[in-house]
Short mmCIF file of C-alpha atoms in Angstrom, two decimals:
data_model
loop_
_atom_site.label_atom_id
_atom_site.label_comp_id
_atom_site.label_asym_id
_atom_site.label_seq_id
_atom_site.Cartn_x
_atom_site.Cartn_y
_atom_site.Cartn_z
CA MET Q 1 178.74 215.13 177.79
CA THR Q 2 182.14 214.32 176.56
CA VAL Q 3 184.93 214.68 173.99
CA LEU Q 4 186.13 211.09 172.93
CA ILE Q 5 190.07 211.42 171.81
CA THR Q 6 190.12 208.68 168.84
CA PRO Q 7 192.68 207.81 166.84
CA LEU Q 8 190.55 209.24 164.23
CA GLY Q 9 190.63 212.66 166.13
CA VAL Q 10 188.26 215.25 166.82
CA SER Q 11 184.90 216.93 165.33
CA ALA Q 12 184.74 220.46 164.62
CA GLU Q 13 182.09 220.84 166.70
CA ASP Q 14 183.94 218.84 169.47
CA VAL Q 15 186.50 221.62 169.76
CA VAL Q 16 184.02 223.97 169.93
CA ALA Q 17 181.94 222.41 173.21
CA VAL Q 18 185.67 222.04 174.48
CA ALA Q 19 186.89 225.22 173.98
CA ARG Q 20 183.75 227.77 174.67
CA GLU Q 21 181.49 224.97 176.30
CA ARG Q 22 184.69 223.60 178.70
CA ARG Q 23 183.18 220.24 177.75
CA SER Q 24 185.53 217.62 179.43
CA VAL Q 25 187.59 214.98 177.42
CA THR Q 26 189.07 211.41 177.64
CA ILE Q 27 191.32 209.68 175.50
CA SER Q 28 190.08 206.32 173.92
CA PRO Q 29 192.45 202.66 174.65
CA GLU Q 30 192.14 202.87 171.11
CA ALA Q 31 194.37 205.85 171.10
CA ARG Q 32 196.51 205.70 173.66
CA ASP Q 33 197.73 201.99 171.86
CA SER Q 34 198.35 204.19 169.33
CA MET Q 35 200.33 206.82 170.73
CA ALA Q 36 202.18 203.42 172.24
CA ARG Q 37 202.80 201.42 169.27
CA SER Q 38 203.98 204.71 167.34
CA ARG Q 39 206.72 205.47 171.17
CA ASP Q 40 208.35 201.27 171.02
CA ILE Q 41 208.89 202.39 166.97
CA VAL Q 42 211.04 205.22 168.59
CA ASP Q 43 212.25 203.57 170.71
CA ARG Q 44 213.82 200.28 168.83
CA ILE Q 45 215.29 202.97 166.30
CA GLU Q 46 217.30 205.34 169.73
CA ALA Q 47 218.29 201.81 170.59
CA GLY Q 48 219.58 201.62 167.04
CA GLY Q 49 221.98 204.75 167.24
CA ARG Q 50 220.37 205.61 163.61
CA PRO Q 51 220.45 209.80 163.95
CA VAL Q 52 216.41 211.17 163.46
CA TYR Q 53 215.38 214.28 163.64
CA GLY Q 54 214.12 216.08 166.63
CA VAL Q 55 215.30 212.58 168.02
CA SER Q 56 219.01 212.33 168.08
CA THR Q 57 219.27 215.90 165.97
CA GLY Q 58 219.55 219.34 167.26
CA PHE Q 59 215.99 221.47 165.62
CA GLY Q 60 216.21 224.32 162.42
CA ALA Q 61 219.38 224.66 162.01
CA LEU Q 62 220.90 222.73 164.14
CA ALA Q 63 219.73 219.79 162.96
CA ASN Q 64 222.90 218.15 162.02
CA THR Q 65 224.01 218.56 165.75
CA PHE Q 66 224.98 214.86 167.38
CA ILE Q 67 223.16 214.91 170.52
CA SER Q 68 224.85 212.45 173.11
CA PRO Q 69 222.05 209.47 174.19
CA SER Q 70 222.55 211.15 178.10
CA ARG Q 71 221.20 214.65 176.48
CA ARG Q 72 218.79 213.33 174.70
CA ALA Q 73 216.34 214.35 177.45
CA GLU Q 74 217.54 217.15 178.49
CA LEU Q 75 217.56 218.58 174.52
CA GLN Q 76 213.53 218.09 174.60
CA HIS Q 77 213.70 220.02 177.57
CA ALA Q 78 215.56 222.90 176.74
CA LEU Q 79 213.63 222.91 173.46
CA ILE Q 80 210.19 223.95 175.06
CA ARG Q 81 212.20 226.46 178.04
CA SER Q 82 213.96 228.23 174.66
CA HIS Q 83 210.56 227.85 172.29
CA ALA Q 84 208.33 230.40 175.24
CA ALA Q 85 209.50 233.61 173.70
CA GLY Q 86 206.20 234.93 172.83
CA VAL Q 87 205.10 238.57 173.80
CA GLY Q 88 201.96 240.12 174.32
CA ALA Q 89 198.76 240.14 175.51
CA PRO Q 90 197.80 236.25 176.21
CA MET Q 91 195.40 234.79 174.36
CA PRO Q 92 191.71 234.41 175.03
CA PRO Q 93 190.93 230.93 177.18
CA GLU Q 94 189.05 229.59 174.07
CA VAL Q 95 191.76 229.99 171.38
CA VAL Q 96 194.05 228.35 174.37
CA ARG Q 97 191.54 225.53 174.92
CA ALA Q 98 191.38 224.65 171.25
CA MET Q 99 194.39 224.76 170.07
CA MET Q 100 195.81 222.09 173.70
CA LEU Q 101 192.91 219.53 172.07
CA LEU Q 102 193.81 219.64 168.95
CA ARG Q 103 197.48 219.16 169.98
CA ALA Q 104 196.30 215.71 172.06
CA ARG Q 105 194.53 214.96 169.54
CA SER Q 106 196.91 215.15 166.54
CA LEU Q 107 199.29 213.03 169.21
CA ALA Q 108 196.67 210.44 169.61
CA LEU Q 109 196.10 210.09 165.96
CA GLY Q 110 199.60 207.56 167.20
CA HIS Q 111 202.86 208.73 164.48
CA SER Q 112 204.27 211.49 166.80
CA GLY Q 113 206.06 208.63 168.41
CA VAL Q 114 205.21 209.79 172.18
CA ARG Q 115 204.01 207.87 175.63
CA PRO Q 116 200.16 208.19 175.56
CA LEU Q 117 201.32 210.05 178.95
CA LEU Q 118 201.76 213.91 177.17
CA ALA Q 119 198.54 213.65 175.48
CA GLN Q 120 197.38 212.37 178.82
CA ALA Q 121 198.93 215.51 180.61
CA LEU Q 122 197.15 217.93 177.77
CA VAL Q 123 193.75 216.28 178.50
CA ASP Q 124 194.16 217.22 182.10
CA LEU Q 125 194.67 220.51 181.45
CA LEU Q 126 191.74 221.29 179.78
CA ASN Q 127 189.58 218.85 182.48
CA HIS Q 128 190.58 221.03 185.49
CA ASP Q 129 189.44 224.24 183.41
CA ILE Q 130 194.02 225.64 183.42
CA THR Q 131 194.25 227.83 180.62
CA PRO Q 132 198.27 228.63 180.07
CA TRP Q 133 199.35 231.79 179.35
CA VAL Q 134 199.74 232.31 175.27
CA PRO Q 135 201.17 235.72 174.48
CA GLU Q 136 199.93 236.76 171.32
CA HIS Q 137 202.97 237.46 169.21
CA GLY Q 138 205.57 234.42 168.61
CA SER Q 139 203.88 232.18 165.41
CA LEU Q 140 205.20 232.25 162.09
CA GLY Q 141 203.12 229.46 160.93
CA ALA Q 142 205.75 226.90 160.16
CA SER Q 143 206.85 225.08 161.77
CA GLY Q 144 203.35 225.35 162.96
CA ASP Q 145 202.95 227.31 166.52
CA LEU Q 146 206.31 226.29 167.91
CA ALA Q 147 206.23 229.48 170.01
CA PRO Q 148 202.33 229.47 171.74
CA LEU Q 149 202.61 225.31 171.38
CA ALA Q 150 205.97 225.71 173.90
CA HIS Q 151 204.17 227.65 176.04
CA CYS Q 152 201.41 225.49 176.76
CA ALA Q 153 203.85 222.57 176.98
CA LEU Q 154 206.53 224.87 179.32
CA VAL Q 155 202.87 224.36 182.13
CA LEU Q 156 202.91 220.46 182.05
CA LEU Q 157 206.66 220.63 182.92
CA GLY Q 158 205.15 222.27 185.88
CA GLU Q 159 206.71 226.16 184.30
CA GLY Q 160 206.16 228.90 182.50
CA TRP Q 161 202.31 231.25 183.35
CA VAL Q 162 199.26 230.13 184.06
CA LEU Q 163 196.32 232.69 183.37
CA GLY Q 164 194.42 233.21 186.25
CA LYS Q 165 189.82 233.79 185.88
CA ASP Q 166 190.92 237.22 186.43
CA GLY Q 167 193.81 237.53 183.89
CA ALA Q 168 196.22 237.70 186.15
CA ARG Q 169 199.47 235.76 185.19
CA LEU Q 170 200.19 232.43 187.85
CA ASP Q 171 203.00 230.98 188.37
CA ALA Q 172 202.30 227.07 186.71
CA ALA Q 173 203.97 225.07 189.94
CA VAL Q 174 201.50 226.47 192.17
CA VAL Q 175 198.00 226.06 190.53
CA LEU Q 176 198.89 222.40 189.03
CA ALA Q 177 199.69 221.74 192.84
CA ARG Q 178 196.51 222.87 193.74
CA ALA Q 179 194.97 220.40 191.30
CA GLY Q 180 196.90 218.28 192.13
CA LEU Q 181 198.14 217.95 188.45
CA SER Q 182 202.47 216.64 188.76
CA PRO Q 183 204.51 217.89 186.55
CA ILE Q 184 205.53 215.66 183.61
CA SER Q 185 209.24 214.29 182.34
CA LEU Q 186 209.73 214.84 178.59
CA ASP Q 187 211.74 211.48 176.87
CA SER Q 188 213.71 211.60 173.45
CA LYS Q 189 211.22 213.61 170.40
CA GLU Q 190 208.20 214.36 173.26
CA GLY Q 191 209.50 218.02 172.85
CA LEU Q 192 209.16 218.17 169.39
CA ALA Q 193 206.23 216.61 169.68
CA LEU Q 194 204.06 219.13 171.80
CA ILE Q 195 205.04 221.73 169.40
CA ASN Q 196 205.48 220.78 165.92
CA GLY Q 197 202.03 221.68 164.53
CA THR Q 198 199.19 223.85 163.20
CA ASP Q 199 196.61 223.49 166.03
CA GLY Q 200 196.25 227.61 167.26
CA MET Q 201 195.92 228.14 163.32
CA LEU Q 202 193.14 225.56 163.51
CA GLY Q 203 191.85 226.31 166.28
CA MET Q 204 191.08 229.68 165.82
CA LEU Q 205 190.03 228.88 162.55
CA LEU Q 206 187.61 226.90 163.47
CA LEU Q 207 186.42 229.14 165.91
CA ALA Q 208 186.13 231.73 163.22
CA ILE Q 209 184.06 229.19 161.01
CA GLU Q 210 181.72 228.59 163.69
CA ASP Q 211 181.25 233.03 164.23
CA ALA Q 212 180.98 233.16 160.40
CA ARG Q 213 178.48 230.61 160.26
CA HIS Q 214 175.95 232.63 162.26
CA LEU Q 215 176.88 236.03 161.55
CA PHE Q 216 176.31 235.35 157.61
CA THR Q 217 172.74 234.35 158.88
CA MET Q 218 172.37 237.37 160.24
CA ALA Q 219 173.28 239.46 158.14
CA ASP Q 220 170.48 238.26 155.66
CA VAL Q 221 168.20 239.11 158.58
CA THR Q 222 169.49 242.81 158.61
CA ALA Q 223 169.96 243.36 154.87
CA ALA Q 224 165.69 241.76 154.59
CA LEU Q 225 165.38 244.70 157.58
CA ALA Q 226 166.72 247.58 156.14
CA VAL Q 227 165.17 246.74 152.63
CA GLU Q 228 162.08 245.94 154.56
CA ALA Q 229 162.49 249.23 156.00
CA MET Q 230 163.86 251.49 152.46
CA LEU Q 231 160.40 250.48 150.92
CA GLY Q 232 162.27 248.35 149.35
CA SER Q 233 161.40 245.62 146.27
CA GLU Q 234 161.47 242.13 147.13
CA ARG Q 235 161.13 240.70 143.57
CA PRO Q 236 165.28 240.72 143.14
CA PHE Q 237 165.51 238.06 146.07
CA LEU Q 238 163.09 235.56 143.70
CA PRO Q 239 164.46 232.16 143.09
CA GLU Q 240 164.31 232.44 139.46
CA LEU Q 241 166.70 235.13 139.26
CA HIS Q 242 169.19 232.91 141.41
CA ALA Q 243 168.60 229.88 139.77
CA ILE Q 244 170.04 230.98 136.54
CA ARG Q 245 172.95 231.65 138.00
CA PRO Q 246 173.41 229.00 140.29
CA HIS Q 247 176.11 229.81 142.79
CA PRO Q 248 174.84 228.40 146.33
CA GLY Q 249 175.31 230.69 148.70
CA GLN Q 250 174.09 233.23 146.12
CA ALA Q 251 170.81 230.98 146.68
CA THR Q 252 169.91 230.57 149.68
CA SER Q 253 170.89 234.14 150.62
CA ALA Q 254 168.71 235.58 148.66
CA ALA Q 255 166.05 232.74 149.92
CA ASN Q 256 166.42 233.76 153.76
CA ILE Q 257 165.93 237.33 152.35
CA HIS Q 258 162.81 236.84 150.51
CA ARG Q 259 161.21 234.66 153.79
CA LEU Q 260 161.87 237.34 155.83
CA LEU Q 261 160.27 239.81 153.72
CA GLN Q 262 156.95 238.06 153.32
CA HIS Q 263 153.51 238.71 155.22
CA SER Q 264 154.43 242.94 155.29
CA ALA Q 265 152.16 245.62 154.99
CA ILE Q 266 154.95 247.97 154.60
CA MET Q 267 155.90 245.84 152.11
CA ASP Q 268 152.51 245.78 150.82
CA SER Q 269 151.94 249.58 151.07
CA HIS Q 270 154.11 250.36 147.67
CA ARG Q 271 154.15 246.98 145.67
CA ASP Q 272 152.48 248.27 143.08
CA ASP Q 273 153.08 251.89 143.40
CA LEU Q 274 153.81 253.19 139.42
CA ALA Q 275 156.28 255.88 141.46
CA HIS Q 276 157.83 253.56 143.04
CA ALA Q 277 162.22 252.82 141.81
CA VAL Q 278 162.19 249.79 138.91
CA GLN Q 279 166.23 249.29 140.92
CA ASP Q 280 166.65 249.86 143.62
CA ALA Q 281 170.40 250.75 145.18
CA TYR Q 282 173.51 248.16 144.13
CA SER Q 283 173.89 247.66 148.31
CA MET Q 284 170.39 246.43 148.38
CA ARG Q 285 169.78 244.36 145.26
CA CYS Q 286 172.78 242.60 145.66
CA ALA Q 287 172.86 242.66 149.37
CA PRO Q 288 172.69 237.69 148.54
CA GLN Q 289 175.20 237.92 145.50
CA VAL Q 290 177.99 239.25 148.34
CA ALA Q 291 177.38 237.30 151.29
CA GLY Q 292 176.25 234.49 149.24
CA ALA Q 293 179.89 234.81 147.94
CA ALA Q 294 180.67 234.57 151.69
CA ARG Q 295 178.62 232.23 152.21
CA ASP Q 296 181.02 230.20 149.20
CA THR Q 297 183.86 231.14 150.59
CA LEU Q 298 182.94 229.83 154.11
CA ALA Q 299 182.31 226.45 152.21
CA PHE Q 300 185.65 226.34 151.46
CA VAL Q 301 187.94 226.91 154.01
CA THR Q 302 185.07 224.99 156.26
CA THR Q 303 186.09 222.22 153.58
CA THR Q 304 189.93 223.04 154.04
CA ALA Q 305 190.03 222.95 158.64
CA ALA Q 306 187.87 219.68 157.54
CA ARG Q 307 191.06 218.16 155.54
CA GLU Q 308 193.24 219.37 158.62
CA LEU Q 309 191.27 217.99 161.20
CA VAL Q 310 192.23 215.16 160.22
CA SER Q 311 195.88 215.54 159.19
CA VAL Q 312 198.55 214.60 160.83
CA VAL Q 313 200.81 217.88 161.10
CA ASP Q 314 203.89 217.25 162.96
CA ASN Q 315 207.44 216.05 161.92
CA PRO Q 316 209.25 214.10 161.84
CA VAL Q 317 205.97 211.36 161.80
CA VAL Q 318 206.44 208.05 163.19
CA LEU Q 319 205.14 205.69 160.25
CA PRO Q 320 203.35 202.37 160.80
CA ASP Q 321 206.34 200.52 159.12
CA GLY Q 322 209.08 201.57 161.28
CA ARG Q 323 210.49 204.72 159.67
CA VAL Q 324 210.62 207.62 161.48
CA GLU Q 325 210.46 210.80 157.97
CA SER Q 326 210.84 214.17 158.15
CA THR Q 327 207.53 216.25 156.54
CA GLY Q 328 206.62 219.54 156.11
CA ASN Q 329 203.12 218.57 157.20
CA PHE Q 330 203.59 222.00 160.10
CA HIS Q 331 203.30 224.70 157.15
CA GLY Q 332 200.02 226.32 157.62
CA ALA Q 333 199.78 227.51 154.29
CA PRO Q 334 196.32 225.73 153.87
CA LEU Q 335 195.42 227.60 156.89
CA GLY Q 336 196.73 230.87 155.72
CA PHE Q 337 195.45 231.29 152.60
CA ALA Q 338 191.99 230.04 153.83
CA ALA Q 339 191.99 232.35 156.50
CA ASP Q 340 192.57 235.16 154.49
CA PHE Q 341 190.21 234.75 151.75
CA LEU Q 342 187.50 234.03 154.52
CA ALA Q 343 188.13 237.65 156.17
CA ILE Q 344 187.98 239.85 152.60
CA ALA Q 345 184.79 237.63 152.47
CA ALA Q 346 183.25 238.85 156.32
CA ALA Q 347 185.28 242.34 155.12
CA GLU Q 348 182.79 242.60 152.47
CA VAL Q 349 179.78 241.43 154.22
CA GLY Q 350 179.95 244.03 156.84
CA ALA Q 351 181.34 246.80 153.93
CA ILE Q 352 177.38 246.31 152.22
CA ALA Q 353 175.83 246.16 155.13
CA GLU Q 354 177.29 250.14 156.18
CA ARG Q 355 176.18 251.18 153.12
CA ARG Q 356 172.07 249.76 153.56
CA VAL Q 357 172.85 251.70 156.66
CA ASP Q 358 174.41 255.74 155.39
CA ARG Q 359 171.40 255.14 152.90
CA LEU Q 360 168.97 254.67 155.76
CA LEU Q 361 170.24 257.97 157.51
CA ASP Q 362 170.01 259.79 154.73
CA VAL Q 363 166.54 261.98 153.64
CA CYS Q 364 168.00 262.37 150.12
CA ARG Q 365 167.53 258.69 149.71
CA SER Q 366 166.05 256.98 152.54
CA ARG Q 367 162.30 257.08 150.49
CA ASP Q 368 160.50 259.82 153.58
CA LEU Q 369 162.36 258.31 156.56
CA PRO Q 370 163.34 261.80 158.85
CA PRO Q 371 167.30 262.67 158.86
CA PHE Q 372 169.36 261.07 160.35
CA LEU Q 373 166.32 258.64 161.87
CA SER Q 374 165.11 260.86 164.33
CA PRO Q 375 161.94 262.80 164.25
CA ASP Q 376 163.07 265.49 165.42
CA ALA Q 377 166.47 266.11 164.04
CA GLY Q 378 168.01 269.26 164.38
CA VAL Q 379 168.26 269.29 168.26
CA ASN Q 380 168.32 266.25 167.39
CA SER Q 381 171.41 263.89 165.59
CA GLY Q 382 169.34 260.16 165.35
CA LEU Q 383 171.78 257.37 164.23
CA MET Q 384 174.11 259.90 162.70
CA ILE Q 385 177.25 259.10 164.47
CA ALA Q 386 176.40 255.63 165.02
CA GLN Q 387 177.11 255.78 160.84
CA TYR Q 388 180.99 256.54 161.28
CA THR Q 389 181.46 253.83 163.87
CA ALA Q 390 180.28 251.59 161.29
CA ALA Q 391 182.55 253.89 159.33
CA GLY Q 392 185.07 252.96 161.34
CA ILE Q 393 185.37 249.66 161.40
CA VAL Q 394 184.74 249.55 157.72
CA ALA Q 395 187.98 251.21 157.34
CA GLU Q 396 190.19 248.97 159.86
CA ASN Q 397 188.61 245.80 158.16
CA ARG Q 398 189.02 246.62 154.89
CA ARG Q 399 193.14 247.17 156.47
CA LEU Q 400 192.75 243.73 158.16
CA ALA Q 401 191.73 242.27 154.43
CA ALA Q 402 195.21 242.60 153.46
CA PRO Q 403 196.34 238.73 153.15
CA ALA Q 404 198.90 237.94 155.99
CA SER Q 405 199.92 234.95 153.77
CA VAL Q 406 202.45 236.50 152.01
CA ASP Q 407 204.13 238.08 154.28
CA SER Q 408 206.90 235.97 154.66
CA LEU Q 409 210.12 236.32 156.51
CA PRO Q 410 212.99 234.11 156.39
CA THR Q 411 213.94 232.54 159.90
CA SER Q 412 216.40 230.30 161.77
CA GLY Q 413 219.59 230.70 159.93
CA MET Q 414 217.56 230.55 156.69
CA GLN Q 415 216.93 226.24 157.50
CA GLU Q 416 212.50 228.04 157.11
CA ASP Q 417 212.83 230.40 154.92
CA HIS Q 418 209.12 230.30 153.35
CA VAL Q 419 206.46 230.25 156.87
CA SER Q 420 203.25 230.50 156.46
CA MET Q 421 202.12 233.35 159.27
CA GLY Q 422 198.92 231.30 159.48
CA TRP Q 423 198.62 232.01 163.22
CA ALA Q 424 198.85 235.88 161.92
CA ALA Q 425 196.01 236.00 159.21
CA THR Q 426 193.61 233.50 161.94
CA LYS Q 427 194.34 236.23 164.29
CA LYS Q 428 192.87 238.52 162.59
CA LEU Q 429 190.15 237.04 161.10
CA ARG Q 430 189.05 236.95 164.29
CA THR Q 431 188.86 240.33 164.65
CA VAL Q 432 187.28 241.34 161.77
CA LEU Q 433 184.35 239.51 162.53
CA ASP Q 434 183.95 240.91 165.66
CA ASN Q 435 184.47 243.97 163.32
CA LEU Q 436 181.59 242.57 162.09
CA THR Q 437 178.98 241.78 164.81
CA SER Q 438 179.34 245.25 165.66
CA ILE Q 439 178.32 246.72 162.09
CA LEU Q 440 175.91 244.11 162.10
CA ALA Q 441 174.67 245.17 164.68
CA VAL Q 442 174.53 249.33 164.03
CA GLU Q 443 172.38 248.22 160.97
CA LEU Q 444 169.97 246.53 163.49
CA LEU Q 445 169.64 249.48 165.12
CA SER Q 446 168.97 251.81 162.05
CA ALA Q 447 166.84 249.64 160.47
CA VAL Q 448 164.38 249.01 163.32
CA ARG Q 449 163.86 252.58 163.39
CA GLY Q 450 163.53 252.83 160.28
CA ILE Q 451 160.67 250.50 160.79
CA GLN Q 452 159.19 251.97 163.65
CA LEU Q 453 158.60 254.69 161.80
CA ARG Q 454 156.62 253.45 158.78
CA ALA Q 455 153.76 253.10 161.67
CA PRO Q 456 151.15 252.35 161.64
CA LEU Q 457 152.09 250.28 158.90
CA THR Q 458 152.76 247.02 160.42
CA PRO Q 459 156.21 245.49 159.48
CA SER Q 460 157.18 241.66 158.56
CA PRO Q 461 157.50 239.00 161.68
CA ALA Q 462 160.97 239.39 161.67
CA GLY Q 463 160.55 243.16 161.69
CA ARG Q 464 157.92 242.79 165.01
CA LEU Q 465 160.29 240.10 166.05
CA ALA Q 466 163.38 242.19 165.84
CA VAL Q 467 161.28 245.57 166.67
CA GLU Q 468 160.41 243.63 169.97
CA ALA Q 469 163.70 242.95 171.02
CA VAL Q 470 165.65 246.59 169.94
CA ALA Q 471 162.80 248.31 171.46
CA ALA Q 472 163.61 246.80 174.80
CA PHE Q 473 167.35 248.84 175.62
CA ALA Q 474 166.52 250.98 172.63
CA GLY Q 475 162.49 252.64 172.87
CA ALA Q 476 160.94 254.49 170.40
CA PRO Q 477 161.84 256.93 167.96
CA GLY Q 478 162.05 260.28 170.12
CA PRO Q 479 164.83 262.43 171.30
CA ASP Q 480 168.58 261.01 171.48
CA ILE Q 481 169.77 258.78 174.37
CA PHE Q 482 172.96 257.62 175.15
CA LEU Q 483 173.54 255.24 172.28
CA ALA Q 484 176.36 253.18 173.54
CA PRO Q 485 174.73 250.79 175.87
CA ALA Q 486 171.89 250.61 172.48
CA MET Q 487 175.38 249.76 170.72
CA GLU Q 488 176.26 246.82 173.28
CA ALA Q 489 173.36 245.59 172.89
CA ALA Q 490 172.34 245.35 169.38
CA ARG Q 491 175.78 243.81 169.60
CA GLU Q 492 174.71 240.84 172.51
CA VAL Q 493 171.58 240.17 170.25
CA ILE Q 494 173.62 239.93 166.72
CA ALA Q 495 176.37 237.68 168.47
CA GLY Q 496 173.36 235.95 170.01
CA ARG Q 497 170.64 233.32 168.99
CA SER Q 498 167.52 234.21 170.43
CA LEU Q 499 166.23 236.11 168.05
CA ARG Q 500 167.15 234.44 165.26
CA ALA Q 501 165.65 231.53 167.07
CA ALA Q 502 161.97 233.39 167.15
CA ILE Q 503 162.81 234.21 163.84
CA GLU Q 504 162.53 231.14 163.06
CA GLN Q 505 160.40 230.14 164.62
CA THR Q 506 158.22 232.09 162.70
CA VAL Q 507 159.23 231.57 159.06
CA GLY Q 508 161.14 228.56 159.54
CA GLU Q 509 164.51 228.08 159.58
CA LEU Q 510 167.09 230.40 158.09
CA ALA Q 511 170.30 228.62 156.19
#
């Protein structure tokens, strides 16, 4: 179960496994050879005395400052110390672990001109479960994630901070010594190679893709439950209606919802009722169009991340023919744009879910369900304030959906006069997805209450499984309960895989 770093890099699944499951990591002999060949080129160039950015010059606005050979190692160490200038709360361990793996991956591609021991030092931190303290603020997404990566690199030098298991900030030298690891010393170009890249942005985007893929499927589940509880029609989800508008995500969501609504006595009860509404509200009928568009957005973002995962994002880069060339590959625009796009899509998945919640709770629109899903409304408020919470989160997601990637600010004496803000874009995307989890939890709780209140009519197999899962912590309709613990438990059901797995065992795999 070890993740192997090769000259071709690692997979998205590898990144998630190392970040979240703390999978161990090793570097292939081929990757070590690739790094060694690249380092030989840098050594030859340095011996020849030719000025090369980052090897024999300063950085950023100081790129024209020549550095004498005797001070080039000092230059690399000073770079790490000065660039470890972040502030704020520490980033979650999964983000830092993803970032370190991706930086080791980048070095292993063999275009950075560093010794293999640098990549090995990063791997040693991962395998000893040592997480550098990386503050949340400091990256502009060009030149890559300089400050966050510098906080990681500083730990390799035996300096800086480590995030303790209890959240405490620990001295890196002490933590390394306890683990039996020795600080490393940097040679020419190596400090720059440790910090110049998009690894933080890419790590957060890959984790977000994993979360969004699951949440968009769970959004189909909660939508189907809400449609069932509100006596909605299954006809808008028929496959032939989506074949004539061939957006692939839309067809997938519609197929999921249609399958989830089958074999339901609740649905059967009104299928041939002439008094039943001819058309359901948009929040019900257009669920596949919105969730499907989000799926298509996710597909674009996944493609972008896959390209970045095989990219050389260092600067300068060492080419096999011996040239060392400056590039702009560290610029995070592709990732920033993708993250902003996905945040917009995820925010709308939450927005339409909240509209279904409001409809379930409104006695004028819920098709004979009691006010706020309370069988004794008046004395009891039911899920009234749960909908307030969902509405407040939708509003926050709308603010977070404003793109970060259009907000460039110049830095470094106007040398770096356009930056991507990709770190901010991917960071807020993670917040949007966490918020989406909460909104879907409210929809799950509301839809299950509605289904329970349709008794003695029996729900679909998916509805029955959802009722069993929610009733375990929220009980049956009745007097008001302390809702916060129930909402937290519903969040766990949405984020987890157990309810989805149970439903898939019954109705087949959901895409």
